[in-house]
Amino acid sequence: MTTYHISLEGDILKVGFTATLAKGDQIVRDVVAQLDAMIASGELPGGSLIKINGRISVLVSQVLADKLSKLYDAIALFDPKIGERGLDRYVVTISRHPKYKVGDTLDVVRCLRRASLTPQQSSIKVVLCGFANTGKTCFRDGLKQALLQIPNAPESYFISGCPDGDGSWYGETARRDLDLAKNLKAEYKARFTPEFAQLKAQEVRAINTSIFIFDVGGRISDDNRLIMAEATHAVILVKDECEIAPWQELCKSLGLQVVAIIYSDYEGVSDAISGETPILRGSVHRLQRGEDLSSRPMVQALARVLVELI
């Protein structure tokens, strides 16, 4: 089973990781094999410009640049952080073509996945919120993998909304080398400032991937309020029943639809789903760093709920 997906749709190369977890060397070999096959069959004929859209690691980006720059005069990469409603924005990164300069941005009208969707319904922005040490980052990483495992699921994108050093890289790194992950987190950790909150809010506002998910710091504060105000939906993760009301009140004040309230039971041995409508409720057990949480029933249930919203 391949670890990376590549397909050509018009002049856009759609790429992304599959649900199969693998090390970087295996992923790179899979990318090379697929590109060589597409080139040999004529599926990648070359030309003046190719756009790339999807999840790309640093390793994969090197392979794509090497292979595609020999076929195309210019390469542009999708940047989800600078798009606008209804538009995908690409940044030219390689160019030998007089029409395109490195750093140019190209706007592409986004095609909705279903004709019945309006632009307002074509994407959701979900904030994972709750007090500190509820396992939001671990839950986010498990949800990311669970969405990848759903056939034909809408595209999803995940970021961290707090400067605690965690990123989308953390879960996979911790599974392979927990000490390295902890050291990197400590190195990347920064202070939560009003300037950070404003920049993060701008970032959340600009991203228009179908399913966009981010977590925030474990305090009800003006900084978190500013960032969360850019979301459309919320998932509340708690350790105790008394923690629910403050976050519900915050979400209500911001006009966010709460789609799930989940009890984080670290000492538990199994998940429990107590209700699915109108809000998904229940518990998720042992949100442990470095573990693959994508198969947990609660994580999978939330993934299905988010897909159904789109």
PDB file of C-alpha atoms in Angstrom:
ATOM      1  CA  MET A   1       0.000   0.000   0.000  1.00  0.00           C
ATOM      2  CA  THR A   2       1.408   3.384  -0.996  1.00  0.00           C
ATOM      3  CA  THR A   3       2.217   5.982   1.652  1.00  0.00           C
ATOM      4  CA  TYR A   4       1.614   8.991  -0.600  1.00  0.00           C
ATOM      5  CA  HIS A   5      -1.074   9.946  -3.097  1.00  0.00           C
ATOM      6  CA  ILE A   6      -0.362  11.796  -6.367  1.00  0.00           C
ATOM      7  CA  SER A   7      -2.854  12.595  -9.137  1.00  0.00           C
ATOM      8  CA  LEU A   8      -3.106  15.216 -11.876  1.00  0.00           C
ATOM      9  CA  GLU A   9      -6.310  17.247 -12.232  1.00  0.00           C
ATOM     10  CA  GLY A  10      -5.905  19.673 -15.114  1.00  0.00           C
ATOM     11  CA  ASP A  11      -2.758  21.649 -14.324  1.00  0.00           C
ATOM     12  CA  ILE A  12      -2.975  20.934 -10.588  1.00  0.00           C
ATOM     13  CA  LEU A  13      -1.009  18.059  -9.071  1.00  0.00           C
ATOM     14  CA  LYS A  14      -3.030  16.856  -6.067  1.00  0.00           C
ATOM     15  CA  VAL A  15      -0.786  15.270  -3.439  1.00  0.00           C
ATOM     16  CA  GLY A  16      -1.094  14.047   0.129  1.00  0.00           C
ATOM     17  CA  PHE A  17      -0.196  11.453   2.707  1.00  0.00           C
ATOM     18  CA  THR A  18      -2.343   8.354   2.972  1.00  0.00           C
ATOM     19  CA  ALA A  19      -3.447   6.731   6.222  1.00  0.00           C
ATOM     20  CA  THR A  20      -0.453   4.375   6.024  1.00  0.00           C
ATOM     21  CA  LEU A  21       2.187   5.554   8.507  1.00  0.00           C
ATOM     22  CA  ALA A  22       5.769   5.275   7.260  1.00  0.00           C
ATOM     23  CA  LYS A  23       9.203   6.776   7.729  1.00  0.00           C
ATOM     24  CA  GLY A  24      10.489   9.508   5.465  1.00  0.00           C
ATOM     25  CA  ASP A  25      12.742   7.249   3.403  1.00  0.00           C
ATOM     26  CA  GLN A  26       9.842   4.973   2.445  1.00  0.00           C
ATOM     27  CA  ILE A  27       7.612   7.929   1.592  1.00  0.00           C
ATOM     28  CA  VAL A  28      10.312   9.406  -0.634  1.00  0.00           C
ATOM     29  CA  ARG A  29      10.737   6.097  -2.478  1.00  0.00           C
ATOM     30  CA  ASP A  30       6.973   5.906  -3.029  1.00  0.00           C
ATOM     31  CA  VAL A  31       6.896   9.463  -4.388  1.00  0.00           C
ATOM     32  CA  VAL A  32       9.762   8.771  -6.793  1.00  0.00           C
ATOM     33  CA  ALA A  33       8.123   5.558  -8.034  1.00  0.00           C
ATOM     34  CA  GLN A  34       4.785   7.275  -8.679  1.00  0.00           C
ATOM     35  CA  LEU A  35       6.312  10.272 -10.426  1.00  0.00           C
ATOM     36  CA  ASP A  36       8.498   8.070 -12.630  1.00  0.00           C
ATOM     37  CA  ALA A  37       5.454   6.011 -13.615  1.00  0.00           C
ATOM     38  CA  MET A  38       3.387   9.127 -14.394  1.00  0.00           C
ATOM     39  CA  ILE A  39       6.216  10.572 -16.480  1.00  0.00           C
ATOM     40  CA  ALA A  40       6.777   7.314 -18.365  1.00  0.00           C
ATOM     41  CA  SER A  41       3.071   6.975 -19.192  1.00  0.00           C
ATOM     42  CA  GLY A  42       2.810  10.564 -20.388  1.00  0.00           C
ATOM     43  CA  GLU A  43       0.436  11.538 -17.571  1.00  0.00           C
ATOM     44  CA  LEU A  44       2.917  14.280 -16.636  1.00  0.00           C
ATOM     45  CA  PRO A  45       3.712  15.710 -20.084  1.00  0.00           C
ATOM     46  CA  GLY A  46       5.472  18.869 -18.973  1.00  0.00           C
ATOM     47  CA  GLY A  47       4.689  22.440 -19.973  1.00  0.00           C
ATOM     48  CA  SER A  48       4.849  26.014 -18.821  1.00  0.00           C
ATOM     49  CA  LEU A  49       3.270  25.725 -15.353  1.00  0.00           C
ATOM     50  CA  ILE A  50       2.178  23.116 -12.831  1.00  0.00           C
ATOM     51  CA  LYS A  51       0.457  23.851  -9.524  1.00  0.00           C
ATOM     52  CA  ILE A  52       0.823  21.581  -6.493  1.00  0.00           C
ATOM     53  CA  ASN A  53      -1.940  21.279  -3.889  1.00  0.00           C
ATOM     54  CA  GLY A  54      -1.849  19.101  -0.774  1.00  0.00           C
ATOM     55  CA  ARG A  55       0.228  17.992   2.195  1.00  0.00           C
ATOM     56  CA  ILE A  56       3.953  18.057   1.515  1.00  0.00           C
ATOM     57  CA  SER A  57       6.825  17.296   3.873  1.00  0.00           C
ATOM     58  CA  VAL A  58      10.258  18.862   3.404  1.00  0.00           C
ATOM     59  CA  LEU A  59      11.557  15.552   2.054  1.00  0.00           C
ATOM     60  CA  VAL A  60       8.724  15.205  -0.450  1.00  0.00           C
ATOM     61  CA  SER A  61       9.099  18.826  -1.574  1.00  0.00           C
ATOM     62  CA  GLN A  62      12.686  18.145  -2.595  1.00  0.00           C
ATOM     63  CA  VAL A  63      11.676  15.186  -4.753  1.00  0.00           C
ATOM     64  CA  LEU A  64       8.787  17.061  -6.373  1.00  0.00           C
ATOM     65  CA  ALA A  65      11.007  20.060  -7.141  1.00  0.00           C
ATOM     66  CA  ASP A  66      13.720  17.876  -8.667  1.00  0.00           C
ATOM     67  CA  LYS A  67      11.396  15.817 -10.873  1.00  0.00           C
ATOM     68  CA  LEU A  68       8.927  18.497 -11.941  1.00  0.00           C
ATOM     69  CA  SER A  69      11.440  21.284 -12.618  1.00  0.00           C
ATOM     70  CA  LYS A  70      12.836  19.151 -15.442  1.00  0.00           C
ATOM     71  CA  LEU A  71       9.397  19.027 -17.076  1.00  0.00           C
ATOM     72  CA  TYR A  72       7.794  22.382 -16.280  1.00  0.00           C
ATOM     73  CA  ASP A  73       9.076  25.941 -16.647  1.00  0.00           C
ATOM     74  CA  ALA A  74       7.350  27.091 -13.458  1.00  0.00           C
ATOM     75  CA  ILE A  75       6.057  25.456 -10.263  1.00  0.00           C
ATOM     76  CA  ALA A  76       3.557  27.027  -7.867  1.00  0.00           C
ATOM     77  CA  LEU A  77       2.526  25.644  -4.457  1.00  0.00           C
ATOM     78  CA  PHE A  78      -0.842  26.072  -2.778  1.00  0.00           C
ATOM     79  CA  ASP A  79      -0.655  28.127   0.426  1.00  0.00           C
ATOM     80  CA  PRO A  80      -3.793  27.617   2.568  1.00  0.00           C
ATOM     81  CA  LYS A  81      -2.842  30.530   4.807  1.00  0.00           C
ATOM     82  CA  ILE A  82      -3.280  33.278   2.199  1.00  0.00           C
ATOM     83  CA  GLY A  83      -6.424  32.216   0.378  1.00  0.00           C
ATOM     84  CA  GLU A  84      -9.785  33.948   0.308  1.00  0.00           C
ATOM     85  CA  ARG A  85     -13.353  32.671   0.327  1.00  0.00           C
ATOM     86  CA  GLY A  86     -13.916  30.864  -2.953  1.00  0.00           C
ATOM     87  CA  LEU A  87     -10.274  31.230  -4.018  1.00  0.00           C
ATOM     88  CA  ASP A  88      -7.179  29.061  -3.674  1.00  0.00           C
ATOM     89  CA  ARG A  89      -3.937  30.986  -3.808  1.00  0.00           C
ATOM     90  CA  TYR A  90      -0.689  29.519  -5.149  1.00  0.00           C
ATOM     91  CA  VAL A  91       2.840  30.915  -4.752  1.00  0.00           C
ATOM     92  CA  VAL A  92       5.381  30.512  -7.551  1.00  0.00           C
ATOM     93  CA  THR A  93       8.503  28.879  -6.081  1.00  0.00           C
ATOM     94  CA  ILE A  94      10.466  27.896  -9.210  1.00  0.00           C
ATOM     95  CA  SER A  95      10.377  29.686 -12.565  1.00  0.00           C
ATOM     96  CA  ARG A  96      12.264  29.885 -15.853  1.00  0.00           C
ATOM     97  CA  HIS A  97       9.190  31.289 -17.588  1.00  0.00           C
ATOM     98  CA  PRO A  98       8.996  35.026 -18.391  1.00  0.00           C
ATOM     99  CA  LYS A  99       5.301  35.149 -17.397  1.00  0.00           C
ATOM    100  CA  TYR A 100       5.911  33.929 -13.837  1.00  0.00           C
ATOM    101  CA  LYS A 101       8.278  35.316 -11.232  1.00  0.00           C
ATOM    102  CA  VAL A 102       9.271  33.578  -8.006  1.00  0.00           C
ATOM    103  CA  GLY A 103       7.006  34.953  -5.300  1.00  0.00           C
ATOM    104  CA  ASP A 104       4.092  35.695  -7.629  1.00  0.00           C
ATOM    105  CA  THR A 105       0.676  34.582  -6.360  1.00  0.00           C
ATOM    106  CA  LEU A 106      -1.870  32.894  -8.613  1.00  0.00           C
ATOM    107  CA  ASP A 107      -5.580  32.819  -7.778  1.00  0.00           C
ATOM    108  CA  VAL A 108      -7.653  29.780  -8.688  1.00  0.00           C
ATOM    109  CA  VAL A 109     -11.418  29.616  -8.187  1.00  0.00           C
ATOM    110  CA  ARG A 110     -12.118  26.768  -5.794  1.00  0.00           C
ATOM    111  CA  CYS A 111     -14.378  24.026  -7.146  1.00  0.00           C
ATOM    112  CA  LEU A 112     -16.948  22.927  -4.565  1.00  0.00           C
ATOM    113  CA  ARG A 113     -17.076  19.212  -3.885  1.00  0.00           C
ATOM    114  CA  ARG A 114     -20.849  19.109  -4.358  1.00  0.00           C
ATOM    115  CA  ALA A 115     -22.937  21.351  -6.563  1.00  0.00           C
ATOM    116  CA  SER A 116     -25.508  21.847  -3.800  1.00  0.00           C
ATOM    117  CA  LEU A 117     -23.033  23.515  -1.441  1.00  0.00           C
ATOM    118  CA  THR A 118     -22.911  27.281  -1.106  1.00  0.00           C
ATOM    119  CA  PRO A 119     -19.515  28.920  -0.466  1.00  0.00           C
ATOM    120  CA  GLN A 120     -20.529  29.385   3.181  1.00  0.00           C
ATOM    121  CA  GLN A 121     -21.195  25.633   3.533  1.00  0.00           C
ATOM    122  CA  SER A 122     -18.124  24.435   1.701  1.00  0.00           C
ATOM    123  CA  SER A 123     -15.767  24.682   4.694  1.00  0.00           C
ATOM    124  CA  ILE A 124     -15.789  24.519   8.471  1.00  0.00           C
ATOM    125  CA  LYS A 125     -13.287  25.804  10.998  1.00  0.00           C
ATOM    126  CA  VAL A 126     -13.267  23.763  14.181  1.00  0.00           C
ATOM    127  CA  VAL A 127     -11.527  24.810  17.394  1.00  0.00           C
ATOM    128  CA  LEU A 128     -10.523  22.188  19.968  1.00  0.00           C
ATOM    129  CA  CYS A 129     -10.840  23.952  23.288  1.00  0.00           C
ATOM    130  CA  GLY A 130     -10.659  23.101  26.971  1.00  0.00           C
ATOM    131  CA  PHE A 131      -8.507  23.715  30.002  1.00  0.00           C
ATOM    132  CA  ALA A 132      -4.845  22.680  30.165  1.00  0.00           C
ATOM    133  CA  ASN A 133      -3.776  19.035  30.249  1.00  0.00           C
ATOM    134  CA  THR A 134      -6.944  17.606  28.735  1.00  0.00           C
ATOM    135  CA  GLY A 135      -5.013  16.101  25.815  1.00  0.00           C
ATOM    136  CA  LYS A 136      -6.110  18.503  23.073  1.00  0.00           C
ATOM    137  CA  THR A 137      -2.905  18.132  21.062  1.00  0.00           C
ATOM    138  CA  CYS A 138      -2.975  14.323  21.234  1.00  0.00           C
ATOM    139  CA  PHE A 139      -6.652  14.293  20.307  1.00  0.00           C
ATOM    140  CA  ARG A 140      -5.971  16.620  17.389  1.00  0.00           C
ATOM    141  CA  ASP A 141      -3.265  14.320  16.020  1.00  0.00           C
ATOM    142  CA  GLY A 142      -5.528  11.274  16.305  1.00  0.00           C
ATOM    143  CA  LEU A 143      -8.355  13.121  14.572  1.00  0.00           C
ATOM    144  CA  LYS A 144      -6.020  14.071  11.745  1.00  0.00           C
ATOM    145  CA  GLN A 145      -5.200  10.421  11.051  1.00  0.00           C
ATOM    146  CA  ALA A 146      -8.838   9.333  11.463  1.00  0.00           C
ATOM    147  CA  LEU A 147      -9.969  11.782   8.777  1.00  0.00           C
ATOM    148  CA  LEU A 148      -7.298  10.465   6.418  1.00  0.00           C
ATOM    149  CA  GLN A 149      -8.729   6.972   6.836  1.00  0.00           C
ATOM    150  CA  ILE A 150     -12.232   7.958   5.649  1.00  0.00           C
ATOM    151  CA  PRO A 151     -12.620   7.227   1.909  1.00  0.00           C
ATOM    152  CA  ASN A 152     -13.252  10.342  -0.198  1.00  0.00           C
ATOM    153  CA  ALA A 153     -13.330  12.593   2.855  1.00  0.00           C
ATOM    154  CA  PRO A 154     -13.083  16.352   2.235  1.00  0.00           C
ATOM    155  CA  GLU A 155      -9.606  17.829   2.474  1.00  0.00           C
ATOM    156  CA  SER A 156      -8.537  18.693   6.010  1.00  0.00           C
ATOM    157  CA  TYR A 157      -5.840  20.891   7.503  1.00  0.00           C
ATOM    158  CA  PHE A 158      -4.564  21.126  11.080  1.00  0.00           C
ATOM    159  CA  ILE A 159      -2.507  23.700  12.961  1.00  0.00           C
ATOM    160  CA  SER A 160      -1.750  24.622  16.553  1.00  0.00           C
ATOM    161  CA  GLY A 161      -3.339  27.814  17.826  1.00  0.00           C
ATOM    162  CA  CYS A 162      -1.028  28.236  20.804  1.00  0.00           C
ATOM    163  CA  PRO A 163       2.744  28.786  21.118  1.00  0.00           C
ATOM    164  CA  ASP A 164       3.432  25.759  23.332  1.00  0.00           C
ATOM    165  CA  GLY A 165       5.863  24.194  20.855  1.00  0.00           C
ATOM    166  CA  ASP A 166       3.465  21.524  19.613  1.00  0.00           C
ATOM    167  CA  GLY A 167       2.803  21.202  15.908  1.00  0.00           C
ATOM    168  CA  SER A 168       1.306  18.753  13.449  1.00  0.00           C
ATOM    169  CA  TRP A 169       4.700  17.041  13.435  1.00  0.00           C
ATOM    170  CA  TYR A 170       4.674  16.197  17.156  1.00  0.00           C
ATOM    171  CA  GLY A 171       2.552  13.045  17.289  1.00  0.00           C
ATOM    172  CA  GLU A 172       4.424  11.140  14.612  1.00  0.00           C
ATOM    173  CA  THR A 173       7.811  12.285  15.938  1.00  0.00           C
ATOM    174  CA  ALA A 174       6.895  11.194  19.477  1.00  0.00           C
ATOM    175  CA  ARG A 175       5.914   7.722  18.263  1.00  0.00           C
ATOM    176  CA  ARG A 176       9.395   7.261  16.851  1.00  0.00           C
ATOM    177  CA  ASP A 177      11.552   9.247  19.268  1.00  0.00           C
ATOM    178  CA  LEU A 178       9.799  10.700  22.325  1.00  0.00           C
ATOM    179  CA  ASP A 179      12.940  12.393  23.675  1.00  0.00           C
ATOM    180  CA  LEU A 180      13.550  14.151  20.344  1.00  0.00           C
ATOM    181  CA  ALA A 181       9.920  15.328  20.224  1.00  0.00           C
ATOM    182  CA  LYS A 182      10.158  16.731  23.765  1.00  0.00           C
ATOM    183  CA  ASN A 183      13.430  18.510  22.990  1.00  0.00           C
ATOM    184  CA  LEU A 184      12.019  20.082  19.827  1.00  0.00           C
ATOM    185  CA  LYS A 185       8.870  21.171  21.641  1.00  0.00           C
ATOM    186  CA  ALA A 186      10.942  22.889  24.335  1.00  0.00           C
ATOM    187  CA  GLU A 187      13.019  24.631  21.647  1.00  0.00           C
ATOM    188  CA  TYR A 188       9.955  25.858  19.719  1.00  0.00           C
ATOM    189  CA  LYS A 189       7.959  26.971  22.758  1.00  0.00           C
ATOM    190  CA  ALA A 190       7.257  30.690  22.942  1.00  0.00           C
ATOM    191  CA  ARG A 191       5.221  33.154  25.009  1.00  0.00           C
ATOM    192  CA  PHE A 192       1.520  33.766  24.422  1.00  0.00           C
ATOM    193  CA  THR A 193       1.381  37.455  23.498  1.00  0.00           C
ATOM    194  CA  PRO A 194      -1.294  39.735  21.996  1.00  0.00           C
ATOM    195  CA  GLU A 195       0.842  39.918  18.850  1.00  0.00           C
ATOM    196  CA  PHE A 196       0.857  36.122  18.563  1.00  0.00           C
ATOM    197  CA  ALA A 197      -2.917  36.012  19.027  1.00  0.00           C
ATOM    198  CA  GLN A 198      -3.507  38.608  16.310  1.00  0.00           C
ATOM    199  CA  LEU A 199      -1.252  36.813  13.837  1.00  0.00           C
ATOM    200  CA  LYS A 200      -2.830  33.443  14.632  1.00  0.00           C
ATOM    201  CA  ALA A 201      -6.325  34.891  14.202  1.00  0.00           C
ATOM    202  CA  GLN A 202      -5.319  36.252  10.792  1.00  0.00           C
ATOM    203  CA  GLU A 203      -3.960  32.837   9.858  1.00  0.00           C
ATOM    204  CA  VAL A 204      -7.160  31.059  10.900  1.00  0.00           C
ATOM    205  CA  ARG A 205      -9.234  33.621   8.998  1.00  0.00           C
ATOM    206  CA  ALA A 206      -7.294  33.053   5.771  1.00  0.00           C
ATOM    207  CA  ILE A 207      -7.393  29.251   5.692  1.00  0.00           C
ATOM    208  CA  ASN A 208     -10.361  27.852   3.754  1.00  0.00           C
ATOM    209  CA  THR A 209      -9.655  24.124   3.516  1.00  0.00           C
ATOM    210  CA  SER A 210     -12.893  22.099   3.668  1.00  0.00           C
ATOM    211  CA  ILE A 211     -12.212  20.894   7.215  1.00  0.00           C
ATOM    212  CA  PHE A 212      -9.824  23.108   9.151  1.00  0.00           C
ATOM    213  CA  ILE A 213      -9.037  22.185  12.767  1.00  0.00           C
ATOM    214  CA  PHE A 214      -6.937  23.992  15.345  1.00  0.00           C
ATOM    215  CA  ASP A 215      -6.478  23.839  19.101  1.00  0.00           C
ATOM    216  CA  VAL A 216      -6.010  26.749  21.502  1.00  0.00           C
ATOM    217  CA  GLY A 217      -4.359  27.288  24.851  1.00  0.00           C
ATOM    218  CA  GLY A 218      -5.988  25.990  28.006  1.00  0.00           C
ATOM    219  CA  ARG A 219      -7.240  29.314  29.374  1.00  0.00           C
ATOM    220  CA  ILE A 220     -10.322  31.425  28.792  1.00  0.00           C
ATOM    221  CA  SER A 221      -8.560  34.638  27.858  1.00  0.00           C
ATOM    222  CA  ASP A 222      -8.812  37.598  25.499  1.00  0.00           C
ATOM    223  CA  ASP A 223      -6.079  36.031  23.341  1.00  0.00           C
ATOM    224  CA  ASN A 224      -7.971  32.761  22.934  1.00  0.00           C
ATOM    225  CA  ARG A 225     -11.216  34.653  22.387  1.00  0.00           C
ATOM    226  CA  LEU A 226      -9.613  36.549  19.499  1.00  0.00           C
ATOM    227  CA  ILE A 227      -8.385  33.356  17.835  1.00  0.00           C
ATOM    228  CA  MET A 228     -11.536  31.310  18.479  1.00  0.00           C
ATOM    229  CA  ALA A 229     -13.733  34.062  17.005  1.00  0.00           C
ATOM    230  CA  GLU A 230     -12.499  32.996  13.546  1.00  0.00           C
ATOM    231  CA  ALA A 231     -13.901  29.459  13.958  1.00  0.00           C
ATOM    232  CA  THR A 232     -17.347  28.216  12.946  1.00  0.00           C
ATOM    233  CA  HIS A 233     -17.618  25.156  15.220  1.00  0.00           C
ATOM    234  CA  ALA A 234     -16.112  23.943  18.484  1.00  0.00           C
ATOM    235  CA  VAL A 235     -15.194  20.719  20.258  1.00  0.00           C
ATOM    236  CA  ILE A 236     -14.905  20.965  24.044  1.00  0.00           C
ATOM    237  CA  LEU A 237     -12.505  18.569  25.781  1.00  0.00           C
ATOM    238  CA  VAL A 238     -12.698  18.377  29.595  1.00  0.00           C
ATOM    239  CA  LYS A 239     -11.463  16.347  32.563  1.00  0.00           C
ATOM    240  CA  ASP A 240     -14.442  17.131  34.797  1.00  0.00           C
ATOM    241  CA  GLU A 241     -18.096  18.018  34.345  1.00  0.00           C
ATOM    242  CA  CYS A 242     -17.607  21.400  35.980  1.00  0.00           C
ATOM    243  CA  GLU A 243     -15.235  22.453  33.184  1.00  0.00           C
ATOM    244  CA  ILE A 244     -17.918  22.314  30.488  1.00  0.00           C
ATOM    245  CA  ALA A 245     -19.998  25.400  31.312  1.00  0.00           C
ATOM    246  CA  PRO A 246     -17.228  28.048  31.046  1.00  0.00           C
ATOM    247  CA  TRP A 247     -16.235  26.857  27.577  1.00  0.00           C
ATOM    248  CA  GLN A 248     -19.845  26.494  26.462  1.00  0.00           C
ATOM    249  CA  GLU A 249     -20.462  30.081  27.527  1.00  0.00           C
ATOM    250  CA  LEU A 250     -17.405  31.286  25.617  1.00  0.00           C
ATOM    251  CA  CYS A 251     -18.433  29.391  22.473  1.00  0.00           C
ATOM    252  CA  LYS A 252     -21.975  30.761  22.718  1.00  0.00           C
ATOM    253  CA  SER A 253     -20.701  34.326  23.063  1.00  0.00           C
ATOM    254  CA  LEU A 254     -18.655  33.851  19.884  1.00  0.00           C
ATOM    255  CA  GLY A 255     -21.495  32.251  17.927  1.00  0.00           C
ATOM    256  CA  LEU A 256     -19.713  28.894  17.597  1.00  0.00           C
ATOM    257  CA  GLN A 257     -21.715  25.696  17.135  1.00  0.00           C
ATOM    258  CA  VAL A 258     -20.514  23.102  19.650  1.00  0.00           C
ATOM    259  CA  VAL A 259     -20.455  19.749  17.852  1.00  0.00           C
ATOM    260  CA  ALA A 260     -18.927  17.612  20.623  1.00  0.00           C
ATOM    261  CA  ILE A 261     -18.335  17.615  24.381  1.00  0.00           C
ATOM    262  CA  ILE A 262     -15.807  14.947  25.284  1.00  0.00           C
ATOM    263  CA  TYR A 263     -14.525  13.800  28.676  1.00  0.00           C
ATOM    264  CA  SER A 264     -10.809  13.007  28.638  1.00  0.00           C
ATOM    265  CA  ASP A 265     -10.395   9.937  30.850  1.00  0.00           C
ATOM    266  CA  TYR A 266      -6.666   9.289  31.099  1.00  0.00           C
ATOM    267  CA  GLU A 267      -7.048   6.312  33.448  1.00  0.00           C
ATOM    268  CA  GLY A 268      -9.836   4.748  31.379  1.00  0.00           C
ATOM    269  CA  VAL A 269      -9.461   1.566  29.348  1.00  0.00           C
ATOM    270  CA  SER A 270     -12.060   2.240  26.641  1.00  0.00           C
ATOM    271  CA  ASP A 271     -14.076   4.998  24.995  1.00  0.00           C
ATOM    272  CA  ALA A 272     -17.766   5.541  25.657  1.00  0.00           C
ATOM    273  CA  ILE A 273     -20.237   7.354  23.390  1.00  0.00           C
ATOM    274  CA  SER A 274     -23.316   8.455  25.340  1.00  0.00           C
ATOM    275  CA  GLY A 275     -25.015  10.453  22.612  1.00  0.00           C
ATOM    276  CA  GLU A 276     -24.522  11.600  19.019  1.00  0.00           C
ATOM    277  CA  THR A 277     -27.284  14.146  18.429  1.00  0.00           C
ATOM    278  CA  PRO A 278     -27.581  17.062  18.590  1.00  0.00           C
ATOM    279  CA  ILE A 279     -24.078  17.033  20.131  1.00  0.00           C
ATOM    280  CA  LEU A 280     -21.606  14.158  20.194  1.00  0.00           C
ATOM    281  CA  ARG A 281     -20.999  13.278  23.857  1.00  0.00           C
ATOM    282  CA  GLY A 282     -18.946  10.688  25.680  1.00  0.00           C
ATOM    283  CA  SER A 283     -15.392   9.956  26.734  1.00  0.00           C
ATOM    284  CA  VAL A 284     -12.054   9.168  25.170  1.00  0.00           C
ATOM    285  CA  HIS A 285      -9.478   7.215  27.155  1.00  0.00           C
ATOM    286  CA  ARG A 286      -5.747   7.662  27.673  1.00  0.00           C
ATOM    287  CA  LEU A 287      -4.716  10.504  25.407  1.00  0.00           C
ATOM    288  CA  GLN A 288      -1.059   9.545  25.574  1.00  0.00           C
ATOM    289  CA  ARG A 289       1.648  11.254  23.535  1.00  0.00           C
ATOM    290  CA  GLY A 290       3.296   8.994  20.993  1.00  0.00           C
ATOM    291  CA  GLU A 291       0.330   6.627  20.659  1.00  0.00           C
ATOM    292  CA  ASP A 292      -1.776   6.220  17.497  1.00  0.00           C
ATOM    293  CA  LEU A 293      -5.214   7.403  18.629  1.00  0.00           C
ATOM    294  CA  SER A 294      -6.921   7.286  15.243  1.00  0.00           C
ATOM    295  CA  SER A 295      -8.681   3.971  15.968  1.00  0.00           C
ATOM    296  CA  ARG A 296     -10.319   5.188  19.199  1.00  0.00           C
ATOM    297  CA  PRO A 297     -14.136   5.031  18.779  1.00  0.00           C
ATOM    298  CA  MET A 298     -14.646   8.603  19.976  1.00  0.00           C
ATOM    299  CA  VAL A 299     -11.992   9.981  17.631  1.00  0.00           C
ATOM    300  CA  GLN A 300     -13.530   8.122  14.700  1.00  0.00           C
ATOM    301  CA  ALA A 301     -17.025   9.246  15.684  1.00  0.00           C
ATOM    302  CA  LEU A 302     -15.975  12.901  15.669  1.00  0.00           C
ATOM    303  CA  ALA A 303     -14.252  12.457  12.306  1.00  0.00           C
ATOM    304  CA  ARG A 304     -17.539  11.166  10.855  1.00  0.00           C
ATOM    305  CA  VAL A 305     -19.466  14.075  12.384  1.00  0.00           C
ATOM    306  CA  LEU A 306     -17.115  16.603  10.760  1.00  0.00           C
ATOM    307  CA  VAL A 307     -17.324  14.905   7.362  1.00  0.00           C
ATOM    308  CA  GLU A 308     -21.132  14.932   7.570  1.00  0.00           C
ATOM    309  CA  LEU A 309     -21.088  18.682   8.201  1.00  0.00           C
ATOM    310  CA  ILE A 310     -19.475  19.081   4.775  1.00  0.00           C
TER     311      ILE A 310
END
